[in-house]
Tab-separated table of C-alpha atoms in Angstrom:
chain	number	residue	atom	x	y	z
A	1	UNK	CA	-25.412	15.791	-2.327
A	2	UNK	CA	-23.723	17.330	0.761
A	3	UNK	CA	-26.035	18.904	3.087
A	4	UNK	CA	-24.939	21.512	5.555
A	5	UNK	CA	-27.117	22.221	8.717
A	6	UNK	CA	-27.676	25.953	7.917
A	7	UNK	CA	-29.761	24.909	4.463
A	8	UNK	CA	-32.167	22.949	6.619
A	9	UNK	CA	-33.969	25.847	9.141
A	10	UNK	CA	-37.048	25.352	6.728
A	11	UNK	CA	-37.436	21.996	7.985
A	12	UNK	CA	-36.769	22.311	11.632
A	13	UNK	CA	-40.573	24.349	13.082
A	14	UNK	CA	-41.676	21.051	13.161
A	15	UNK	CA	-41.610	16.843	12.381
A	16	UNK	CA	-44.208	17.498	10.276
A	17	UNK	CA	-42.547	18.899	7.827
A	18	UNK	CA	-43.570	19.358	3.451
A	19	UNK	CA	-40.641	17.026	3.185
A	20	UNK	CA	-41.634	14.428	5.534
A	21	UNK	CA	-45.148	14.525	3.967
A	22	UNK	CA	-44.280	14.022	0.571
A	23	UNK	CA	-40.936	11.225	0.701
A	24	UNK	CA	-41.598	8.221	2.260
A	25	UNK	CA	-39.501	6.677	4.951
A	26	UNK	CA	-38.307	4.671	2.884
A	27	UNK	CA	-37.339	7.489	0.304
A	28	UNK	CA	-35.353	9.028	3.024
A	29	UNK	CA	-33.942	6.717	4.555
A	30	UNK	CA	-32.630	5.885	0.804
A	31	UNK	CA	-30.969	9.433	0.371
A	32	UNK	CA	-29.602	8.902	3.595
A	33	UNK	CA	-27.660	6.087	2.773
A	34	UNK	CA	-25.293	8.544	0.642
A	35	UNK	CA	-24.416	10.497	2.968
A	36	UNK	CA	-20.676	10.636	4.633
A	37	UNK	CA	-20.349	10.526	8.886
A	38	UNK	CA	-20.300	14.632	9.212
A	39	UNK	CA	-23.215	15.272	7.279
A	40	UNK	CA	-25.336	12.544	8.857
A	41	UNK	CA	-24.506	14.339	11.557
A	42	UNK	CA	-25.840	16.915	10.972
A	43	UNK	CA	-29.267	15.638	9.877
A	44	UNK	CA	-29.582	14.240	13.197
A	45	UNK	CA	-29.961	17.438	14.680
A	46	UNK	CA	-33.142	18.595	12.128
A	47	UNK	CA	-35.496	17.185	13.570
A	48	UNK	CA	-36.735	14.209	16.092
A	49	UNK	CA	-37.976	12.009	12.706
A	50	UNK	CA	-34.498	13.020	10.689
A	51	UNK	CA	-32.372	11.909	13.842
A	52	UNK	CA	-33.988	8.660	14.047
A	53	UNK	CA	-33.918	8.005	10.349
A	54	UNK	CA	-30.162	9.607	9.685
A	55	UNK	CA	-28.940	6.993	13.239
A	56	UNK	CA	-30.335	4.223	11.680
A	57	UNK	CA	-27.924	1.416	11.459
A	58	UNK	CA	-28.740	1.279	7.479
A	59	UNK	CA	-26.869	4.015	7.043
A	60	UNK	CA	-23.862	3.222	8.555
A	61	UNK	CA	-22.857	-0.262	6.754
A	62	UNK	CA	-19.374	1.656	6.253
A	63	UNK	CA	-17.671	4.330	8.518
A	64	UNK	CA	-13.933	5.774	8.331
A	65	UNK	CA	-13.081	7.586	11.167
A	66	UNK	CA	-9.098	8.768	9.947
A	67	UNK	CA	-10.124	12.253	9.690
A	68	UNK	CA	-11.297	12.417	13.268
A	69	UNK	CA	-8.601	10.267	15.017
A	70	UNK	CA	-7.544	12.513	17.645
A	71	UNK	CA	-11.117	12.729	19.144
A	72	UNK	CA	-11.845	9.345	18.762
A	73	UNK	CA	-12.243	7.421	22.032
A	74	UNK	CA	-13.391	4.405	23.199
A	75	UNK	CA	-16.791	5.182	24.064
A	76	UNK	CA	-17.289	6.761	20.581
A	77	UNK	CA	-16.702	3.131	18.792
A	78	UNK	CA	-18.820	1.582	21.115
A	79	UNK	CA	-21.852	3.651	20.904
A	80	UNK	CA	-21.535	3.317	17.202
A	81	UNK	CA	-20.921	-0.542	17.367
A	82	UNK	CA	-24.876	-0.333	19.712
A	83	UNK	CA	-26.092	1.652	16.741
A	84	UNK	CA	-24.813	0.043	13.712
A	85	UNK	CA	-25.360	-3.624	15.336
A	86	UNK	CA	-25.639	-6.004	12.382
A	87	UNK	CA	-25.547	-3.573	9.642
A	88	UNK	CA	-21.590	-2.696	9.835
A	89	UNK	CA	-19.711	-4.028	7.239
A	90	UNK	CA	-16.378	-2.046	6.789
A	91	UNK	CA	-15.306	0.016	9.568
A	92	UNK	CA	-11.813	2.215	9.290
A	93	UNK	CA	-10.264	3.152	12.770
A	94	UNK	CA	-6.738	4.261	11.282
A	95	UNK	CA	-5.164	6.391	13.412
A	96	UNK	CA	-7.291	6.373	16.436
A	97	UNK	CA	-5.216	6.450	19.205
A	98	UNK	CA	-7.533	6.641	21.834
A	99	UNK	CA	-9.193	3.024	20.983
A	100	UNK	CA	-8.152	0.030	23.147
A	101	UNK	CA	-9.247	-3.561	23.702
A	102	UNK	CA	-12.057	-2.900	25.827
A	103	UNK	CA	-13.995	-0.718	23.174
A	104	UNK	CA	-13.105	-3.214	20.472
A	105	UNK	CA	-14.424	-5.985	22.819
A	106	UNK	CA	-18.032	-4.364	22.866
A	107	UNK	CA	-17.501	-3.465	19.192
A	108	UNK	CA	-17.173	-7.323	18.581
A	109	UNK	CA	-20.198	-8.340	20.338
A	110	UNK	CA	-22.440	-5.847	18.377
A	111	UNK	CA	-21.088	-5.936	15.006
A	112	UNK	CA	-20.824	-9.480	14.095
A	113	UNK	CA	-20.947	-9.465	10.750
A	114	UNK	CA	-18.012	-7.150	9.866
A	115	UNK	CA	-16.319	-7.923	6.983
A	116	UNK	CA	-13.445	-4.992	6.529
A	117	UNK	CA	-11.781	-3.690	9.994
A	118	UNK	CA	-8.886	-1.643	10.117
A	119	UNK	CA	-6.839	-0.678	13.567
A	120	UNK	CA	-3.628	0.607	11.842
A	121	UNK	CA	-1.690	2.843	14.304
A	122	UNK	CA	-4.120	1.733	17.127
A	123	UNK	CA	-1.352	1.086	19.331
A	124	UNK	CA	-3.422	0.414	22.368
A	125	UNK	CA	-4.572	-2.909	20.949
A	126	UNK	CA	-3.478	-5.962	22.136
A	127	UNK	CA	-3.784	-9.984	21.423
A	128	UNK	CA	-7.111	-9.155	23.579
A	129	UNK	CA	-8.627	-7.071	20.821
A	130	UNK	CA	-7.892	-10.298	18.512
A	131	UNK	CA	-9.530	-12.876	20.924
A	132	UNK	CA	-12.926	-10.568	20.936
A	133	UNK	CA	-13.182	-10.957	17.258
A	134	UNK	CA	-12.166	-14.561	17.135
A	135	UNK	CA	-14.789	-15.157	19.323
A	136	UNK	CA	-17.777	-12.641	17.650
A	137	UNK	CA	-16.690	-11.929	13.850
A	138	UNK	CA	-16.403	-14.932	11.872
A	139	UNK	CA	-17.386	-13.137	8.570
A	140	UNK	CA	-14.083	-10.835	8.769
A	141	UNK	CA	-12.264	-11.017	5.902
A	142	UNK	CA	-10.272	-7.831	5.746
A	143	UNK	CA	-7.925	-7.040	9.090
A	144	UNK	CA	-5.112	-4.463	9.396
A	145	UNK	CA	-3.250	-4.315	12.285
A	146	UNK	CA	-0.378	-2.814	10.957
A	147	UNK	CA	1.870	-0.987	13.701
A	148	UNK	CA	-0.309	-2.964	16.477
A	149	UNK	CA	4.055	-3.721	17.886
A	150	UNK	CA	1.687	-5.583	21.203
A	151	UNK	CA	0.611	-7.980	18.606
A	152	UNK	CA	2.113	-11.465	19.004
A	153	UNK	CA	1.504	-15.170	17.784
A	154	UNK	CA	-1.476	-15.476	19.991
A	155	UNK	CA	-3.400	-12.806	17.694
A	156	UNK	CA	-2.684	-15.409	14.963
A	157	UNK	CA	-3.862	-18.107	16.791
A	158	UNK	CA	-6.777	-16.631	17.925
A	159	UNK	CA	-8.001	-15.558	14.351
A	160	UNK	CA	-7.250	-19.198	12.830
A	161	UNK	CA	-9.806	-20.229	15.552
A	162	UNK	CA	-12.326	-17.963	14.892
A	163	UNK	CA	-11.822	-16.071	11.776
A	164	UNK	CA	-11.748	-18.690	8.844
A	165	UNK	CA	-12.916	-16.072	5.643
A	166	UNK	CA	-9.439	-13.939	6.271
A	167	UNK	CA	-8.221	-12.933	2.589
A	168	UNK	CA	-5.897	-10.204	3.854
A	169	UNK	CA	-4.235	-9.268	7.200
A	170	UNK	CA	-1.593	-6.245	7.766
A	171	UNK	CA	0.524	-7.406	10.867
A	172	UNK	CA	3.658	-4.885	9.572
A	173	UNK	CA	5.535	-3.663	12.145
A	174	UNK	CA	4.298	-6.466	14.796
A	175	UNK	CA	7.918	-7.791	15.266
A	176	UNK	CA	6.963	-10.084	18.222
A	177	UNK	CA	5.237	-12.115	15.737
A	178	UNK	CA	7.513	-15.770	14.842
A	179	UNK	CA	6.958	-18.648	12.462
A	180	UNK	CA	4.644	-20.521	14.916
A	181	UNK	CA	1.885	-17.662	14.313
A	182	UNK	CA	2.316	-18.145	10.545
A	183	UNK	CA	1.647	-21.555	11.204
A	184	UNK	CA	-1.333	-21.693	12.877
A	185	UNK	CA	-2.836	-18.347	10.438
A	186	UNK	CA	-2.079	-19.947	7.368
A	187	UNK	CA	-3.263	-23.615	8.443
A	188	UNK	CA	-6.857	-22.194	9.089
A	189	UNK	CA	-6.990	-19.683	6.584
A	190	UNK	CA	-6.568	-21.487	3.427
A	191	UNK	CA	-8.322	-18.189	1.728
A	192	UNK	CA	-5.827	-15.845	2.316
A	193	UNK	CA	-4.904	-13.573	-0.943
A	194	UNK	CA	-3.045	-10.696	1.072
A	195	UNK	CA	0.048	-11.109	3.607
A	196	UNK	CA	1.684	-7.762	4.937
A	197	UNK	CA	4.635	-8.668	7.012
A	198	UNK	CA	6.931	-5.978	6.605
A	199	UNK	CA	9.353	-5.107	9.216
A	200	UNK	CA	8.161	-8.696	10.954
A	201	UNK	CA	12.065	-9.115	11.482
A	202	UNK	CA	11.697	-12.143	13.558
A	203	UNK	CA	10.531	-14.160	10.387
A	204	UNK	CA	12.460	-16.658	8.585
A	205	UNK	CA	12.399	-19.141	6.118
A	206	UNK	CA	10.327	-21.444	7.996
A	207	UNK	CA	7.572	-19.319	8.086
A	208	UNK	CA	7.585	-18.823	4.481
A	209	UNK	CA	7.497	-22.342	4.063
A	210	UNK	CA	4.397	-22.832	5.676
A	211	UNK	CA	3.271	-20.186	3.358
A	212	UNK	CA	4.532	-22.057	0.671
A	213	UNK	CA	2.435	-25.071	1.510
A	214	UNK	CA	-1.268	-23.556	2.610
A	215	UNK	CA	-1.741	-20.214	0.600
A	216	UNK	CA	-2.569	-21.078	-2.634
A	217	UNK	CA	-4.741	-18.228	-3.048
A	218	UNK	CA	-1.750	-15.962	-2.197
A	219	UNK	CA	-1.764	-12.865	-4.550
A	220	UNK	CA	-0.063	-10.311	-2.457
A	221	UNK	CA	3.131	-10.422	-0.667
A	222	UNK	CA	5.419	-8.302	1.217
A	223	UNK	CA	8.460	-9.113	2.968
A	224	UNK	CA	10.260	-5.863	3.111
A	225	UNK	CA	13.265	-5.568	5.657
A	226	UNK	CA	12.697	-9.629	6.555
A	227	UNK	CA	16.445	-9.412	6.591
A	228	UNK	CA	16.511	-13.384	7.862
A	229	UNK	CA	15.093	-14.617	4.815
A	230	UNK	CA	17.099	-16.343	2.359
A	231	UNK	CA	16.290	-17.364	-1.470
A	232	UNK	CA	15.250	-20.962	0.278
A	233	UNK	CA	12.139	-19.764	1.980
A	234	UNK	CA	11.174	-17.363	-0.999
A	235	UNK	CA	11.667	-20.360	-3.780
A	236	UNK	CA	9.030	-22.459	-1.750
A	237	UNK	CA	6.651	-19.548	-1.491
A	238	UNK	CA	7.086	-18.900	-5.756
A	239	UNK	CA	6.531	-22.513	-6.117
A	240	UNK	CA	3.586	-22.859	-4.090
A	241	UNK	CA	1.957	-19.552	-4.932
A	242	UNK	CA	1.313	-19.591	-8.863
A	243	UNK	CA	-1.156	-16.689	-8.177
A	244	UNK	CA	1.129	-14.062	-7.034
A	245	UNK	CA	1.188	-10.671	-8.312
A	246	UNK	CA	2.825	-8.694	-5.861
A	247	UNK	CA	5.778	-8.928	-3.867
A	248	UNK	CA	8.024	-7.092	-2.215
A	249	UNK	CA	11.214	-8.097	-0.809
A	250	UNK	CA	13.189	-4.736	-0.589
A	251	UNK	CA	15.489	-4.515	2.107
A	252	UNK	CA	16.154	-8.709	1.815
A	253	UNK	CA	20.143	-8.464	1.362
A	254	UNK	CA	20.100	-12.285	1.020
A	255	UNK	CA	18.505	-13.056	-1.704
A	256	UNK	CA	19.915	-13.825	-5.315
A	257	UNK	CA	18.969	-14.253	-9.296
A	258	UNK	CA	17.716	-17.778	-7.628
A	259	UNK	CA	14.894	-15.798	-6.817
A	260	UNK	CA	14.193	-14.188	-10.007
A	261	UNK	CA	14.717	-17.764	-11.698
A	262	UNK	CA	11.696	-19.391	-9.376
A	263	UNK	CA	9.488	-16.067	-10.214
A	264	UNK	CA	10.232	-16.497	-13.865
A	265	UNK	CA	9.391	-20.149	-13.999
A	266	UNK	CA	6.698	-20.244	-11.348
A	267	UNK	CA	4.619	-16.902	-11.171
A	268	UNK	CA	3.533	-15.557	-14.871
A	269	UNK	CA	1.012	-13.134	-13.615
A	270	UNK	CA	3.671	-11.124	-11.640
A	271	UNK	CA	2.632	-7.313	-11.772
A	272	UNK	CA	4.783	-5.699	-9.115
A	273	UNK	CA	7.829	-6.675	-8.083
A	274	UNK	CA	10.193	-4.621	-5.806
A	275	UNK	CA	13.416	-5.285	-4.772
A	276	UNK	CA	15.250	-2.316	-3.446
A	277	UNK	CA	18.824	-2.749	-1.751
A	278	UNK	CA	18.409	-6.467	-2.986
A	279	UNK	CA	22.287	-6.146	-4.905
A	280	UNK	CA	23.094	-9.598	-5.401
A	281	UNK	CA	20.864	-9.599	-8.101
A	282	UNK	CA	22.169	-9.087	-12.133
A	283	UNK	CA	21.049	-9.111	-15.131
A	284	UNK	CA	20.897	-12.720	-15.387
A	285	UNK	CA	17.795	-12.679	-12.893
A	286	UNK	CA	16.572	-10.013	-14.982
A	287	UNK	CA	16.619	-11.539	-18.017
A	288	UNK	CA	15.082	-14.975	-17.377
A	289	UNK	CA	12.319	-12.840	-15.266
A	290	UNK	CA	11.579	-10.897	-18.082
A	291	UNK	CA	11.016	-13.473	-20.987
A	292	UNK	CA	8.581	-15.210	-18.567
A	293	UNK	CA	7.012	-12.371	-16.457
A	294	UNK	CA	5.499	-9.988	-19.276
A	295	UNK	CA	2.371	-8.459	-17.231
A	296	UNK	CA	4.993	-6.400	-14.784
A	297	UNK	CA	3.997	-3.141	-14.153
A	298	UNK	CA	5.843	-1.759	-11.523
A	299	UNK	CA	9.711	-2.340	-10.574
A	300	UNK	CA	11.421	-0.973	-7.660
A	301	UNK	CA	15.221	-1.912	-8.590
A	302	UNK	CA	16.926	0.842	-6.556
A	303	UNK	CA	20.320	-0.017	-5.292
A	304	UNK	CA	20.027	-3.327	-7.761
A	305	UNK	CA	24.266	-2.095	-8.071
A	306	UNK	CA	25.142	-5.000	-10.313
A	307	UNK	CA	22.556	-4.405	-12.862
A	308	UNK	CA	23.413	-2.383	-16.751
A	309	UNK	CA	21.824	-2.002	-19.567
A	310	UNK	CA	21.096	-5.295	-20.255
A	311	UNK	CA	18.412	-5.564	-17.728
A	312	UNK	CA	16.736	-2.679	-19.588
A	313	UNK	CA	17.131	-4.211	-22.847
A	314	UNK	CA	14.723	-7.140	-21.573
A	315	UNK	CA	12.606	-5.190	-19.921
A	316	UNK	CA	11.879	-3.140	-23.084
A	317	UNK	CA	11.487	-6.225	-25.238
A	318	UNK	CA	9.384	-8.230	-22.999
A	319	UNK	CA	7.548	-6.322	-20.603
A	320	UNK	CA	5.021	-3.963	-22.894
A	321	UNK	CA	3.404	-3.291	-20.030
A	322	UNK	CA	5.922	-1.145	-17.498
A	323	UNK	CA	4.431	1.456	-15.483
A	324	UNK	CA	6.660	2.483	-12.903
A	325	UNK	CA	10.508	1.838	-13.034
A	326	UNK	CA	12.554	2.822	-10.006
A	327	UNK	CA	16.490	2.512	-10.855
A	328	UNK	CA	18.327	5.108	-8.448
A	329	UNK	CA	21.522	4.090	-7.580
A	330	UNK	CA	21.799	1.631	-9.911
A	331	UNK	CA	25.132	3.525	-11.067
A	332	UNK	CA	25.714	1.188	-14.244
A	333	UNK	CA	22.993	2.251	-16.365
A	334	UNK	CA	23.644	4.418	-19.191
A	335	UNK	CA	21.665	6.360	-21.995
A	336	UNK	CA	21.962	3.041	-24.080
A	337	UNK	CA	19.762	1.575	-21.624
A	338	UNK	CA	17.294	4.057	-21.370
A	339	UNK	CA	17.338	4.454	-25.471
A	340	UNK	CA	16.211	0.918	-25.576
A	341	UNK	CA	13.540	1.698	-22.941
A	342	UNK	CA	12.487	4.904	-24.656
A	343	UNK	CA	11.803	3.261	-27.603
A	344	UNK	CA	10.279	0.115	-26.741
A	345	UNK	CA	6.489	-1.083	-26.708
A	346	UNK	CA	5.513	0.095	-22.940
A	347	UNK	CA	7.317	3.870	-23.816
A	348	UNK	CA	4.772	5.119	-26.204
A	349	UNK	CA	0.966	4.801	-23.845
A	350	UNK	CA	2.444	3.406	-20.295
A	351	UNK	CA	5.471	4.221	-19.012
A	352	UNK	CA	4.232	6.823	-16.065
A	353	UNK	CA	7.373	7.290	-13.863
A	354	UNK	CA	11.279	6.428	-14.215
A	355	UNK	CA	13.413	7.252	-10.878
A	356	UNK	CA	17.063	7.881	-12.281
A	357	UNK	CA	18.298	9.608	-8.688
A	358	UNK	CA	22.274	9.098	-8.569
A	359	UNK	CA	22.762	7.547	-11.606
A	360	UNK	CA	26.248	9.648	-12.930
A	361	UNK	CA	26.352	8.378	-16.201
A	362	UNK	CA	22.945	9.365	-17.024
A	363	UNK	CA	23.392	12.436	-19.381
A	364	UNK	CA	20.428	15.035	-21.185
A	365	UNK	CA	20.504	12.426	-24.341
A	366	UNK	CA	18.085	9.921	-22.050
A	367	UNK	CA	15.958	13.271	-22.104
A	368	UNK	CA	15.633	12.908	-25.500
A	369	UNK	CA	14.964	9.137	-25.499
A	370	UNK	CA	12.198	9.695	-23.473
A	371	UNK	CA	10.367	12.524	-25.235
A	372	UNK	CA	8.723	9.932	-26.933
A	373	UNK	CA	6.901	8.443	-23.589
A	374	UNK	CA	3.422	10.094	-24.049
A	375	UNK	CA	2.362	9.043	-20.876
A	376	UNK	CA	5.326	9.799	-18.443
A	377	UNK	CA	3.942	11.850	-15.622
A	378	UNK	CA	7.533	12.069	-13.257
A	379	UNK	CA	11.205	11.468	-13.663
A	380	UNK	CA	13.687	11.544	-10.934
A	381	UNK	CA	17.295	13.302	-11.563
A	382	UNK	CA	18.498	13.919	-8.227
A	383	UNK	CA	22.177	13.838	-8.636
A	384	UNK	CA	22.680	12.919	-11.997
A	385	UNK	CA	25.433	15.106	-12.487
A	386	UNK	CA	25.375	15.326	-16.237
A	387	UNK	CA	21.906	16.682	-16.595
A	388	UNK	CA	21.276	19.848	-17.276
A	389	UNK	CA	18.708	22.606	-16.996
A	390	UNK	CA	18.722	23.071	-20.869
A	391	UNK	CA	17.890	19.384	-21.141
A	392	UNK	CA	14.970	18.990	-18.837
A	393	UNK	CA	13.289	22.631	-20.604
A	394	UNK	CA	13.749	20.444	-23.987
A	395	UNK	CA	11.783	17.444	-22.703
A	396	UNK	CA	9.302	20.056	-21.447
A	397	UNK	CA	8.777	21.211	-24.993
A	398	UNK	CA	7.310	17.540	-25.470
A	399	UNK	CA	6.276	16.782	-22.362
A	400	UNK	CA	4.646	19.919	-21.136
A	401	UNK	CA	2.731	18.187	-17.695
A	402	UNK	CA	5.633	16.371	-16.615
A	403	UNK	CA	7.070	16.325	-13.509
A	404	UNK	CA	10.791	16.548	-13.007
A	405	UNK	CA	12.582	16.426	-9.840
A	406	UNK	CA	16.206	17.729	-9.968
A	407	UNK	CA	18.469	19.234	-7.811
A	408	UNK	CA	21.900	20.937	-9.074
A	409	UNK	CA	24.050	20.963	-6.783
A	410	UNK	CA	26.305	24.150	-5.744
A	411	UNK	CA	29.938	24.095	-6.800
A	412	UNK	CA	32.011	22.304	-4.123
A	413	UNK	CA	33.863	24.678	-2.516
A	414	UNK	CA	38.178	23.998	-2.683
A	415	UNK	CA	39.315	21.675	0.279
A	416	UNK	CA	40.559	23.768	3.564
A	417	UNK	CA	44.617	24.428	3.898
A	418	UNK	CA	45.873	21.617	5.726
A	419	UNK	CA	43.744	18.862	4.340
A	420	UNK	CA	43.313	16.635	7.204
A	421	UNK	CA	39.849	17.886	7.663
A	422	UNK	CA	37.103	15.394	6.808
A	423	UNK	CA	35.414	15.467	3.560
A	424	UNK	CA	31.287	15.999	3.579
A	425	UNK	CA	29.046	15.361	1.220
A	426	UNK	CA	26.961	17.969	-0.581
A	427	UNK	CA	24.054	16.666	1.384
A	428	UNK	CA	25.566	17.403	4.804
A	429	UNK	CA	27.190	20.658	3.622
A	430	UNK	CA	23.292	22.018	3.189
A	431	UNK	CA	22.355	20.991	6.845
């Protein structure tokens, strides 16, 4: 239970106490332990016995310091690293600005046997941050560094020297970062389950090869806006990672149904797959990732251009257990497509969200197709031209809790005398 410093005056005429009398330490120290950073807090300032019991480092095994960020300095981490010592197992930093490599250095030394540490957004840190805890935390096993841009290979290197246990490391948006730091990571951290390298634009496909070869543990991937990487790379990484589950390769204009094929044939326990802006791909892909694939959940296909019905067809036959099916912009798809979706086995208990935005063939009978999808929580309908008001109030009738996101746009008004002028879109028109 939450407990607020005004509802504890009773306690506070002296250490003595009825509560101190009757709980045990140990009793205390227990409820303590359930007890989020503020209110802690504010048991410190009881009494002298409640402040050393609510400090001790028992209680704080796991801190997340997001929702103070902005007042979060240095010296704040490293008087809790002196407190916590030992005890700190999962520590959250998100955010915090104000944290640099010195702070982290004393954290390092104190808390050696972190397990979880996260320094997204701290964009103070540097490859100095990453030598501390190569040196003092070889029990970390979860690190996010994700929008650390001063991050560079020697980060990697320092954590295959000293952090062995990694299963997951964020390094998106460190775009110094080149295949020789995949290297040496993935050489000395044959545990590794999650890889977040998105925006890591310097990568290629020789550092998914090395992936290929040492992660065989590999469950999560993403690649998104890796624009170097080519369907050679990502073939050695399906082929080498039977394990996979998630990957993401949106933004990846290179790749091709080559990839789809070596998913199909190499990765059966696929779950999410996106592949947004990816339009080389077609139905083919589709099709032989489908038959082989049938635990996918969630599928970003927006801007998949080539793709039709047929894609849907497969998905509906093979994939009973679709969650989550993003198709904006795929402008081919028609209310065939989504008939066959509507009334296939993942329709009736999972299908939770279906993204049509710009799809103009789309018309109010995929409404009715869907009425059927007990479980569908959101649809998208920005500019799907042939929907109309009447149609989404119908699906209400059966779908009463669902969200719909539409946007009808204002007649366009007639082109200006003379006609030379440039043509806007409805989008810019608003602005």
């Amino acid at each position: 239970p939450r407990l607020d410093i005004e509802s504890v005056s009773m306690f506070t005429n002296s250490d003595e106490a009825v509560i101190n009398k009757k709980l045990p330490k140990e009793l205390l120290l227990r409820i303590f332990s359930f007890l989020d950073v503020v209110t802690l807090c504010r048991c410190a300032q009881v009494s002298r016995s409640w402040n050393v019991l609510a400090l001790d480092g028992s209680n704080w095994q796991r801190i997340d310091l997001f929702d103070f960020q902005r007042d979060i300095e240095g010296r704040v981490v490293e008087n809790i690293s002196k407190r916590c010592g030992g005890f700190l197992r999962k520590l959250s930093l998100r955010g915090c600005l104000g944290v640099g490599d010195s702070a982290l250095r004393t954290f390092s030394q104190n808390c050696r046997n972190i397990e979880l540490l996260s320094l997204n957004g701290c964009t103070k840190i540097t490859d100095s941050t990453c030598n501390s805890l190569s040196k003092f935390c070889p029990k970390l096993k979860h690190l996010d560094l994700a929008s650390c841009t001063s991050i560079t290979n020697l980060s990697l290197k320092a954590l295959s020297e000293g952090c062995p246990l990694l299963e997951q490391l964020n390094i998106s948006w460190c775009d110094q970062v080149t295949k020789d730091g995949i290297q040496a990571l993935v050489r000395s951290c044959p545990g590794l389950k999650g890889l977040f390298l998105k925006g890591c634009t310097q990568l290629e496909d020789e550092a998914l090869k090395h992936i290929g070869a040492h992660c065989p543990e590999l469950v999560t991937l993403n690649l998104q806006t890796c624009s170097q990487i080519t369907d050679e790379g990502l073939i050695t990484i399906c082929r080498g990672c039977h394990r996979l589950q998630s990957l993401c390769v949106s933004g990846c204009a290179n790749i091709t149904d080559a990839i789809l094929h070596a998913l199909g044939q190499n990765c059966p326990r696929l779950r999410i797959l996106e592949v947004a802006r990816c339009s080389q791909l077609t139905d083919v892909g589709f099709t032989t990732l489908a038959r082989n694939c049938h635990e996918l959940e969630k599928m970003d296909l927006e801007e998949c251009v080539q793709i039709t019905d047929g894609t849907l067809i497969q998905l509906s036959i093979h994939c009973p257990r679709l969650q989550v099916l993003s198709l904006s912009h795929c402008e081919l798809i028609t209310d065939d497509g989504i008939r066959h979706l509507g009334s296939g086995p993942c329709a009736h208990d999972r299908l939770e969200v279906i993204e049509l935005d710009n799809c103009p063939l789309i018309t109010d009978a995929s409404l009715e197709h869907l009425k059927s999808c007990h479980s569908l929580d959101r649809i998208e309908l920005y500019d799907c031209q042939q929907i109309t008001r009447a149609g989404i109030k119908r699906l209400r009738t059966h779908l009463p809790n669902i969200k719909v996101h539409a946007y009808f746009a204002p007649v366009t008004p007639p082109p200006s005398v003379g006609g030379s002028r440039q043509r806007f879109c409805r989008c810019c028109v608003l602005l």
